[in-house]
């Protein structure tokens, strides 16, 4: 073979090369290496990000969620059946443990339902003490959230702050009720005991501490660019959809719905006597849920300070028969609990215990939105969204 | 571990083993209900700080854990998962049952969905009563467990010797 | 609709006079008037529960009612859907043994506000997030032999889990629900726990712990002077 047979390079005809064809080949190779198909990821039932025993079965395409199915019931204790086998004072003990972070707030609507049916009204001082303790348990719940949420997006320090502040508030609750967690302090017709000596000044100083640490959270977490990047425009709940799902409380207010049962529901406790504000945020994302809860913690602390100033004196119990028999009737009482709307539909047939109690708990409805909310988000955002919705498993499963 | 599991380890070695096991209890948290928050306060709360006792509460997997704390209500739906994770733990392993629900069903003793005590599924070493127990009570349970570990013959777990469970309080 | 032959017709509590608690709140009366205008004959009965309006509608009109509530009554928020079983609580203590601590309920089958035609009833609460104390309690009867009712999921998306719960607890079947499956209980669980005839076995094999070494239950003790309420049942 001689080299002269070959045409010189300059003589070759120009070949039109379509670069798209090669790109296609390159793409195909990349896709083969990265193609994951759908993968089913099982989060829980025991996972730190789920605050207990929520189980999420998530179908993933790469890093994106295709569909999410929450599996609940790992904490189902059969409350509604058990209430049919208990007397009213015994049920108070039981319902403490529905939302275990704010036990006192759980008692309020149930006791109010029984009081409505019996035609009893608690004296003003008892109402004030109830309101104070409800707001304290709201603070105890929210400061834990404010810390916990930081933990879930990777900041560990706020969690210690949260636990620290929670201990302050739990000390206050314990000093009055004798229980850190489950006070069981409400009685039908009033409240068990009065405040201990020196409690009011102690409470005032703790509220100042809470307000100061809210400022700290404001600087440390809300103002943190990493936190904002992780939470802004993540997990947006539209107003109408949230309402149709029964999402309530701060989660709905963070979507711009100006609705708080303390102000907009039928009157209960003494919220009408107080000067306070309902906080909303227009965005509806995880950040706004954090922001709204932070503002509500401040608002609650201010409310407690106000109530301590105008605390009336007087008796703590109305006249109540020794054996509590609730007359026939039915009533629905719902209140604004830290996690949202908590309601009891009590049907009585004149016995010492209710015939049927429907417990409407806030987290159940809040979490029922998850399949919709998690569709299309990235895996790390699942944790952010779960943390920002802030649910308690006992409140979901009951 | 053939030497230890056969029970032929010399006494000083056993002492050393027990001593090191006692102060490096890797603890799998099984937080279920209200007690989980009190457990969390004991672990993460600056006031209680359980790590000073040598308890390391964050193993990545049950396969690294020496101790499992069942804190809260065990339901029939959850029971198989608990049993499965317990079986994954390497011997010697210890169980603390925290709170009335895990001990005996607690306030839900008559419910249709609650297991009446975690000891129906797995053997329990320490019962911490209370509803929920205070963090101090939980820490007391850990201290008592550590005392037992110290006095234990490391081989008895392999021989299937079971001891009376400890009850705090 | 099949009626249980043994039942006594319920007294409509709405007609009991001179009780401030059976009066409707202003907003509730307004809501009732609007519902009556929209639904007409589909409303079987209505009553009041401490200010709130309770409306019992025909089973066929269950979903239409939801649509009317959502679109015409401004009730954009679903609080809950749940079932009731009006069967009297079976007495465990007929022979004087067993469980004596359960509060004794009346032996005859009576119905609550707005009545019922039979044993099973479905009820729901819807509210408005835009108006103050604006809420409606809705009820409908399900005949014993045909526990079917139209699903609310197309109207209120949140009805999904509530209906799964009612299906699990009572065995109500919601036509048009995307996936009726177990919500709380393991999938091999049998029975419907919230039905009154579902026994709590633990209570039958084990006496109430509070009864072991204790004085009589408050229900049996003589009425003392009016004193602050005590947790009589919890002595143990």
PDB file of N, CA, C and O in Angstrom, chain B residues 41-71:
ATOM      1  N   UNK B  41     -35.581  15.066  77.628  1.00  0.00           N
ATOM      2  CA  UNK B  41     -35.087  16.066  78.578  1.00  0.00           C
ATOM      3  C   UNK B  41     -33.872  15.532  79.315  1.00  0.00           C
ATOM      4  O   UNK B  41     -32.930  16.264  79.592  1.00  0.00           O
ATOM      5  N   UNK B  42     -33.892  14.224  79.627  1.00  0.00           N
ATOM      6  CA  UNK B  42     -32.753  13.638  80.322  1.00  0.00           C
ATOM      7  C   UNK B  42     -31.534  13.567  79.410  1.00  0.00           C
ATOM      8  O   UNK B  42     -30.407  13.654  79.866  1.00  0.00           O
ATOM      9  N   UNK B  43     -31.761  13.383  78.113  1.00  0.00           N
ATOM     10  CA  UNK B  43     -30.642  13.231  77.196  1.00  0.00           C
ATOM     11  C   UNK B  43     -30.121  14.574  76.716  1.00  0.00           C
ATOM     12  O   UNK B  43     -28.923  14.841  76.747  1.00  0.00           O
ATOM     13  N   UNK B  44     -31.038  15.414  76.243  1.00  0.00           N
ATOM     14  CA  UNK B  44     -30.619  16.648  75.612  1.00  0.00           C
ATOM     15  C   UNK B  44     -30.730  17.838  76.543  1.00  0.00           C
ATOM     16  O   UNK B  44     -30.139  18.876  76.293  1.00  0.00           O
ATOM     17  N   UNK B  45     -31.505  17.698  77.605  1.00  0.00           N
ATOM     18  CA  UNK B  45     -31.706  18.831  78.476  1.00  0.00           C
ATOM     19  C   UNK B  45     -30.432  19.143  79.249  1.00  0.00           C
ATOM     20  O   UNK B  45     -29.791  18.253  79.793  1.00  0.00           O
ATOM     21  N   UNK B  46     -30.047  20.388  79.270  1.00  0.00           N
ATOM     22  CA  UNK B  46     -28.814  20.737  79.964  1.00  0.00           C
ATOM     23  C   UNK B  46     -28.896  20.455  81.456  1.00  0.00           C
ATOM     24  O   UNK B  46     -27.876  20.285  82.106  1.00  0.00           O
ATOM     25  N   UNK B  47     -30.100  20.375  81.997  1.00  0.00           N
ATOM     26  CA  UNK B  47     -30.185  20.193  83.439  1.00  0.00           C
ATOM     27  C   UNK B  47     -29.826  18.769  83.863  1.00  0.00           C
ATOM     28  O   UNK B  47     -29.264  18.558  84.916  1.00  0.00           O
ATOM     29  N   UNK B  48     -30.162  17.791  83.023  1.00  0.00           N
ATOM     30  CA  UNK B  48     -29.986  16.398  83.454  1.00  0.00           C
ATOM     31  C   UNK B  48     -28.741  15.758  82.835  1.00  0.00           C
ATOM     32  O   UNK B  48     -27.969  15.116  83.523  1.00  0.00           O
ATOM     33  N   UNK B  49     -28.586  15.892  81.530  1.00  0.00           N
ATOM     34  CA  UNK B  49     -27.352  15.507  80.855  1.00  0.00           C
ATOM     35  C   UNK B  49     -26.888  14.088  81.193  1.00  0.00           C
ATOM     36  O   UNK B  49     -26.016  13.865  82.024  1.00  0.00           O
ATOM     37  N   UNK B  50     -27.483  13.131  80.549  1.00  0.00           N
ATOM     38  CA  UNK B  50     -27.224  11.738  80.896  1.00  0.00           C
ATOM     39  C   UNK B  50     -25.849  11.281  80.402  1.00  0.00           C
ATOM     40  O   UNK B  50     -25.330  10.269  80.835  1.00  0.00           O
ATOM     41  N   UNK B  51     -25.245  12.056  79.520  1.00  0.00           N
ATOM     42  CA  UNK B  51     -23.982  11.604  78.956  1.00  0.00           C
ATOM     43  C   UNK B  51     -22.861  11.588  79.978  1.00  0.00           C
ATOM     44  O   UNK B  51     -21.869  10.886  79.814  1.00  0.00           O
ATOM     45  N   UNK B  52     -23.039  12.356  81.054  1.00  0.00           N
ATOM     46  CA  UNK B  52     -21.991  12.336  82.081  1.00  0.00           C
ATOM     47  C   UNK B  52     -21.894  10.968  82.735  1.00  0.00           C
ATOM     48  O   UNK B  52     -20.923  10.665  83.402  1.00  0.00           O
ATOM     49  N   UNK B  53     -22.920  10.125  82.584  1.00  0.00           N
ATOM     50  CA  UNK B  53     -22.877   8.785  83.146  1.00  0.00           C
ATOM     51  C   UNK B  53     -22.309   7.776  82.157  1.00  0.00           C
ATOM     52  O   UNK B  53     -22.388   6.575  82.382  1.00  0.00           O
ATOM     53  N   UNK B  54     -21.809   8.261  81.053  1.00  0.00           N
ATOM     54  CA  UNK B  54     -21.233   7.330  80.093  1.00  0.00           C
ATOM     55  C   UNK B  54     -22.263   6.680  79.202  1.00  0.00           C
ATOM     56  O   UNK B  54     -21.991   5.665  78.585  1.00  0.00           O
ATOM     57  N   UNK B  55     -23.450   7.262  79.125  1.00  0.00           N
ATOM     58  CA  UNK B  55     -24.474   6.714  78.248  1.00  0.00           C
ATOM     59  C   UNK B  55     -24.428   7.482  76.941  1.00  0.00           C
ATOM     60  O   UNK B  55     -24.507   8.707  76.945  1.00  0.00           O
ATOM     61  N   UNK B  56     -24.279   6.773  75.852  1.00  0.00           N
ATOM     62  CA  UNK B  56     -24.179   7.446  74.564  1.00  0.00           C
ATOM     63  C   UNK B  56     -25.494   7.217  73.824  1.00  0.00           C
ATOM     64  O   UNK B  56     -25.794   6.104  73.398  1.00  0.00           O
ATOM     65  N   UNK B  57     -26.293   8.242  73.706  1.00  0.00           N
ATOM     66  CA  UNK B  57     -27.660   8.002  73.261  1.00  0.00           C
ATOM     67  C   UNK B  57     -27.861   8.010  71.749  1.00  0.00           C
ATOM     68  O   UNK B  57     -28.983   8.017  71.313  1.00  0.00           O
ATOM     69  N   UNK B  58     -26.825   8.033  70.944  1.00  0.00           N
ATOM     70  CA  UNK B  58     -27.089   8.163  69.517  1.00  0.00           C
ATOM     71  C   UNK B  58     -26.440   7.073  68.673  1.00  0.00           C
ATOM     72  O   UNK B  58     -25.673   7.373  67.780  1.00  0.00           O
ATOM     73  N   UNK B  59     -26.695   5.819  68.895  1.00  0.00           N
ATOM     74  CA  UNK B  59     -26.156   4.839  67.964  1.00  0.00           C
ATOM     75  C   UNK B  59     -26.914   4.910  66.652  1.00  0.00           C
ATOM     76  O   UNK B  59     -28.119   5.165  66.628  1.00  0.00           O
ATOM     77  N   UNK B  60     -26.193   4.702  65.562  1.00  0.00           N
ATOM     78  CA  UNK B  60     -26.839   4.826  64.265  1.00  0.00           C
ATOM     79  C   UNK B  60     -27.757   3.646  63.998  1.00  0.00           C
ATOM     80  O   UNK B  60     -28.648   3.732  63.176  1.00  0.00           O
ATOM     81  N   UNK B  61     -27.528   2.566  64.673  1.00  0.00           N
ATOM     82  CA  UNK B  61     -28.300   1.372  64.351  1.00  0.00           C
ATOM     83  C   UNK B  61     -28.409   0.502  65.587  1.00  0.00           C
ATOM     84  O   UNK B  61     -27.537   0.560  66.463  1.00  0.00           O
ATOM     85  N   UNK B  62     -29.436  -0.310  65.687  1.00  0.00           N
ATOM     86  CA  UNK B  62     -29.534  -1.197  66.848  1.00  0.00           C
ATOM     87  C   UNK B  62     -28.367  -2.166  66.921  1.00  0.00           C
ATOM     88  O   UNK B  62     -28.083  -2.698  67.983  1.00  0.00           O
ATOM     89  N   UNK B  63     -27.687  -2.380  65.810  1.00  0.00           N
ATOM     90  CA  UNK B  63     -26.566  -3.318  65.837  1.00  0.00           C
ATOM     91  C   UNK B  63     -25.378  -2.789  66.616  1.00  0.00           C
ATOM     92  O   UNK B  63     -24.427  -3.509  66.862  1.00  0.00           O
ATOM     93  N   UNK B  64     -25.398  -1.505  66.938  1.00  0.00           N
ATOM     94  CA  UNK B  64     -24.318  -0.954  67.750  1.00  0.00           C
ATOM     95  C   UNK B  64     -24.746  -0.731  69.184  1.00  0.00           C
ATOM     96  O   UNK B  64     -23.978  -0.210  69.967  1.00  0.00           O
ATOM     97  N   UNK B  65     -25.970  -1.072  69.515  1.00  0.00           N
ATOM     98  CA  UNK B  65     -26.498  -0.649  70.807  1.00  0.00           C
ATOM     99  C   UNK B  65     -26.360  -1.747  71.849  1.00  0.00           C
ATOM    100  O   UNK B  65     -26.437  -2.933  71.554  1.00  0.00           O
ATOM    101  N   UNK B  66     -26.139  -1.317  73.105  1.00  0.00           N
ATOM    102  CA  UNK B  66     -26.106  -2.249  74.224  1.00  0.00           C
ATOM    103  C   UNK B  66     -27.397  -2.203  75.016  1.00  0.00           C
ATOM    104  O   UNK B  66     -27.722  -3.120  75.739  1.00  0.00           O
ATOM    105  N   UNK B  67     -28.082  -1.079  74.892  1.00  0.00           N
ATOM    106  CA  UNK B  67     -29.219  -0.833  75.778  1.00  0.00           C
ATOM    107  C   UNK B  67     -30.343  -0.256  74.935  1.00  0.00           C
ATOM    108  O   UNK B  67     -30.119   0.605  74.089  1.00  0.00           O
ATOM    109  N   UNK B  68     -31.545  -0.744  75.155  1.00  0.00           N
ATOM    110  CA  UNK B  68     -32.692  -0.150  74.470  1.00  0.00           C
ATOM    111  C   UNK B  68     -33.632   0.368  75.542  1.00  0.00           C
ATOM    112  O   UNK B  68     -33.851  -0.300  76.553  1.00  0.00           O
ATOM    113  N   UNK B  69     -34.099   1.584  75.351  1.00  0.00           N
ATOM    114  CA  UNK B  69     -35.041   2.164  76.303  1.00  0.00           C
ATOM    115  C   UNK B  69     -36.390   2.266  75.621  1.00  0.00           C
ATOM    116  O   UNK B  69     -36.554   2.982  74.641  1.00  0.00           O
ATOM    117  N   UNK B  70     -37.344   1.512  76.120  1.00  0.00           N
ATOM    118  CA  UNK B  70     -38.700   1.585  75.588  1.00  0.00           C
ATOM    119  C   UNK B  70     -39.438   2.599  76.440  1.00  0.00           C
ATOM    120  O   UNK B  70     -39.766   2.329  77.596  1.00  0.00           O
ATOM    121  N   UNK B  71     -39.676   3.772  75.911  1.00  0.00           N
ATOM    122  CA  UNK B  71     -40.334   4.784  76.718  1.00  0.00           C
ATOM    123  C   UNK B  71     -41.650   5.150  76.065  1.00  0.00           C
ATOM    124  O   UNK B  71     -41.672   5.828  75.058  1.00  0.00           O
TER     125      UNK B  71
END
